[in-house]
Amino acid sequence: MVKVAPSILSADFSRLLEEVERMEKAGADWLHIDIMDGNFVPNITIGPMVVDALKGKTNLFLDVHLMVQHPEDFLEDFSRAGAQLLTVHLETCVHLHRVIQKINELGCSAGVALNPATPLNGLDYIMEDIQLVLFMSVNPGFGGQKFIPFTLEKIRKLAEEKEKRGWEFEIQVDGGINEETAPSVVCAGADILVAGSYLFNALEPKKSIEGLKRLSSGKE
Ligand code: DX5
Ligand code: ZN
């Protein structure tokens, strides 16, 4: 079944823990935490201190999406703060293989994210070393943007190749996910849906999460 990961970017930060609890009660699987440095992306969010503040306060899997230059400088800090998955952007890593190894050595799962216009071939030699591929379906930096349809083809292509080769990483899709866009995303092969504005603005997030999960009935 597809997993749902609310992105706290759209949470009310003045009541962050309550917001996280609201998503946990609504049936979320993961908590997606967007880290932005004002350099790789045109926005700044939070650092390891905020992740650390949530550690032990929620049972949700802590999924940290690093939209920062030189992510290798921050892996230890986020791992110590409680991150269970660390996703780095392909566009930010000169030594991608080394970064992935470092993440795994720290005891975290390793993810690699691709911007909408980034081709798949940068992943060619690391498919067996990673636990997750994150497809950005908007240009990273802000919540509430419109889903970019051409990313579907990339998702489909990787999902087919994954099936053929027996690779084990999960496919996550992030940006513009809602009840209208999610069906084609799941159909293309997504295992985990990240949704920020759609879930945090929902009056009944439980219904919205159930709706997203229902799309995958039929998928194991
Ligand atoms: C965008 C972030 C996303 C963002 C998604 O740069 O990586 O996780 O919060 O927000 P929505 O779901 O509103 O597009
Ligand atoms: Zn994200």
Short mmCIF file of N, CA, C and O and ligand atoms in Angstrom, two decimals, residues 7 9-10 32 34 36 65 67 136 138-145 174-177 194-198, ligand 1:
data_model
loop_
_atom_site.label_atom_id
_atom_site.label_comp_id
_atom_site.label_asym_id
_atom_site.label_seq_id
_atom_site.Cartn_x
_atom_site.Cartn_y
_atom_site.Cartn_z
N SER A 7 4.19 16.84 4.58
CA SER A 7 5.36 17.72 4.65
C SER A 7 5.08 18.87 5.61
O SER A 7 4.14 19.65 5.38
N LEU A 9 6.30 21.57 5.93
CA LEU A 9 6.47 22.92 5.37
C LEU A 9 5.15 23.71 5.43
O LEU A 9 5.16 24.92 5.59
N SER A 10 4.03 23.01 5.33
CA SER A 10 2.74 23.70 5.35
C SER A 10 2.08 23.69 6.73
O SER A 10 0.93 24.09 6.87
N HIS A 32 7.52 14.18 6.63
CA HIS A 32 8.49 14.71 5.66
C HIS A 32 8.95 16.09 6.12
O HIS A 32 8.15 17.01 6.30
N ASP A 34 11.31 19.28 5.38
CA ASP A 34 12.01 19.97 4.30
C ASP A 34 13.05 20.93 4.86
O ASP A 34 12.72 21.90 5.55
N MET A 36 15.82 23.65 3.90
CA MET A 36 16.20 24.53 2.77
C MET A 36 17.23 25.56 3.25
O MET A 36 17.08 26.12 4.35
N HIS A 65 14.39 15.71 4.00
CA HIS A 65 14.68 16.06 2.61
C HIS A 65 15.61 17.27 2.61
O HIS A 65 15.19 18.39 2.92
N MET A 67 17.44 20.02 1.00
CA MET A 67 17.57 20.89 -0.18
C MET A 67 18.65 21.92 0.14
O MET A 67 18.38 23.11 0.30
N MET A 136 11.03 15.06 -7.56
CA MET A 136 10.37 16.35 -7.33
C MET A 136 9.40 16.58 -8.49
O MET A 136 9.79 16.51 -9.65
N VAL A 138 7.57 19.40 -8.46
CA VAL A 138 7.56 20.87 -8.59
C VAL A 138 9.03 21.28 -8.45
O VAL A 138 9.85 20.47 -8.00
N ASN A 139 9.35 22.50 -8.80
CA ASN A 139 10.71 22.97 -8.54
C ASN A 139 10.81 23.28 -7.05
O ASN A 139 9.99 24.03 -6.51
N PRO A 140 11.78 22.68 -6.36
CA PRO A 140 11.80 22.75 -4.90
C PRO A 140 11.99 24.18 -4.37
O PRO A 140 12.61 25.00 -5.01
N GLY A 141 11.42 24.42 -3.21
CA GLY A 141 11.58 25.73 -2.56
C GLY A 141 10.34 26.18 -1.82
O GLY A 141 10.44 26.85 -0.79
N PHE A 142 9.18 25.80 -2.32
CA PHE A 142 7.94 26.30 -1.72
C PHE A 142 6.85 25.24 -1.75
O PHE A 142 6.83 24.39 -2.65
N GLY A 143 5.95 25.34 -0.78
CA GLY A 143 4.77 24.49 -0.80
C GLY A 143 3.70 25.12 -1.68
O GLY A 143 3.82 26.29 -2.10
N GLY A 144 2.68 24.35 -1.98
CA GLY A 144 1.51 24.90 -2.67
C GLY A 144 1.70 25.19 -4.15
O GLY A 144 0.92 25.93 -4.74
N GLN A 145 2.72 24.61 -4.79
CA GLN A 145 2.90 24.83 -6.23
C GLN A 145 2.14 23.78 -7.03
O GLN A 145 1.69 22.78 -6.50
N ASP A 174 7.10 14.17 -4.63
CA ASP A 174 6.95 15.33 -3.74
C ASP A 174 6.65 16.58 -4.56
O ASP A 174 7.46 16.99 -5.40
N GLY A 175 5.49 17.20 -4.29
CA GLY A 175 5.17 18.47 -4.92
C GLY A 175 3.85 18.45 -5.68
O GLY A 175 3.69 17.68 -6.63
N GLY A 176 2.90 19.25 -5.20
CA GLY A 176 1.63 19.37 -5.90
C GLY A 176 0.75 18.13 -5.84
O GLY A 176 -0.10 17.93 -6.70
N ILE A 177 0.95 17.32 -4.79
CA ILE A 177 0.14 16.10 -4.67
C ILE A 177 -1.20 16.43 -4.00
O ILE A 177 -1.25 17.06 -2.94
N VAL A 194 4.35 12.44 -0.84
CA VAL A 194 4.54 13.57 0.08
C VAL A 194 3.46 14.59 -0.24
O VAL A 194 3.21 14.88 -1.41
N ALA A 195 2.81 15.11 0.79
CA ALA A 195 1.81 16.17 0.53
C ALA A 195 1.87 17.17 1.67
O ALA A 195 1.81 16.79 2.84
N GLY A 196 2.03 18.43 1.32
CA GLY A 196 2.10 19.49 2.32
C GLY A 196 0.80 20.23 2.43
O GLY A 196 -0.04 19.95 3.29
N SER A 197 0.57 21.17 1.50
CA SER A 197 -0.61 22.03 1.59
C SER A 197 -1.91 21.21 1.55
O SER A 197 -2.87 21.51 2.28
N TYR A 198 -1.94 20.16 0.76
CA TYR A 198 -3.18 19.37 0.63
C TYR A 198 -3.60 18.79 1.98
O TYR A 198 -4.79 18.83 2.33
C1 DX5 B 1 8.96 21.62 -1.94
C2 DX5 B 1 9.05 20.64 -0.81
C3 DX5 B 1 7.81 19.88 -0.60
C4 DX5 B 1 6.62 20.75 -0.27
C5 DX5 B 1 5.44 20.14 -0.93
O1 DX5 B 1 10.19 22.17 -2.20
O2 DX5 B 1 10.09 19.71 -1.01
O3 DX5 B 1 7.95 18.83 0.35
O4 DX5 B 1 6.36 20.89 1.09
O5 DX5 B 1 4.36 20.96 -0.75
P1 DX5 B 1 2.99 20.77 -1.53
O6 DX5 B 1 2.50 19.39 -1.22
O7 DX5 B 1 2.13 21.86 -1.00
O8 DX5 B 1 3.33 20.93 -2.99
#
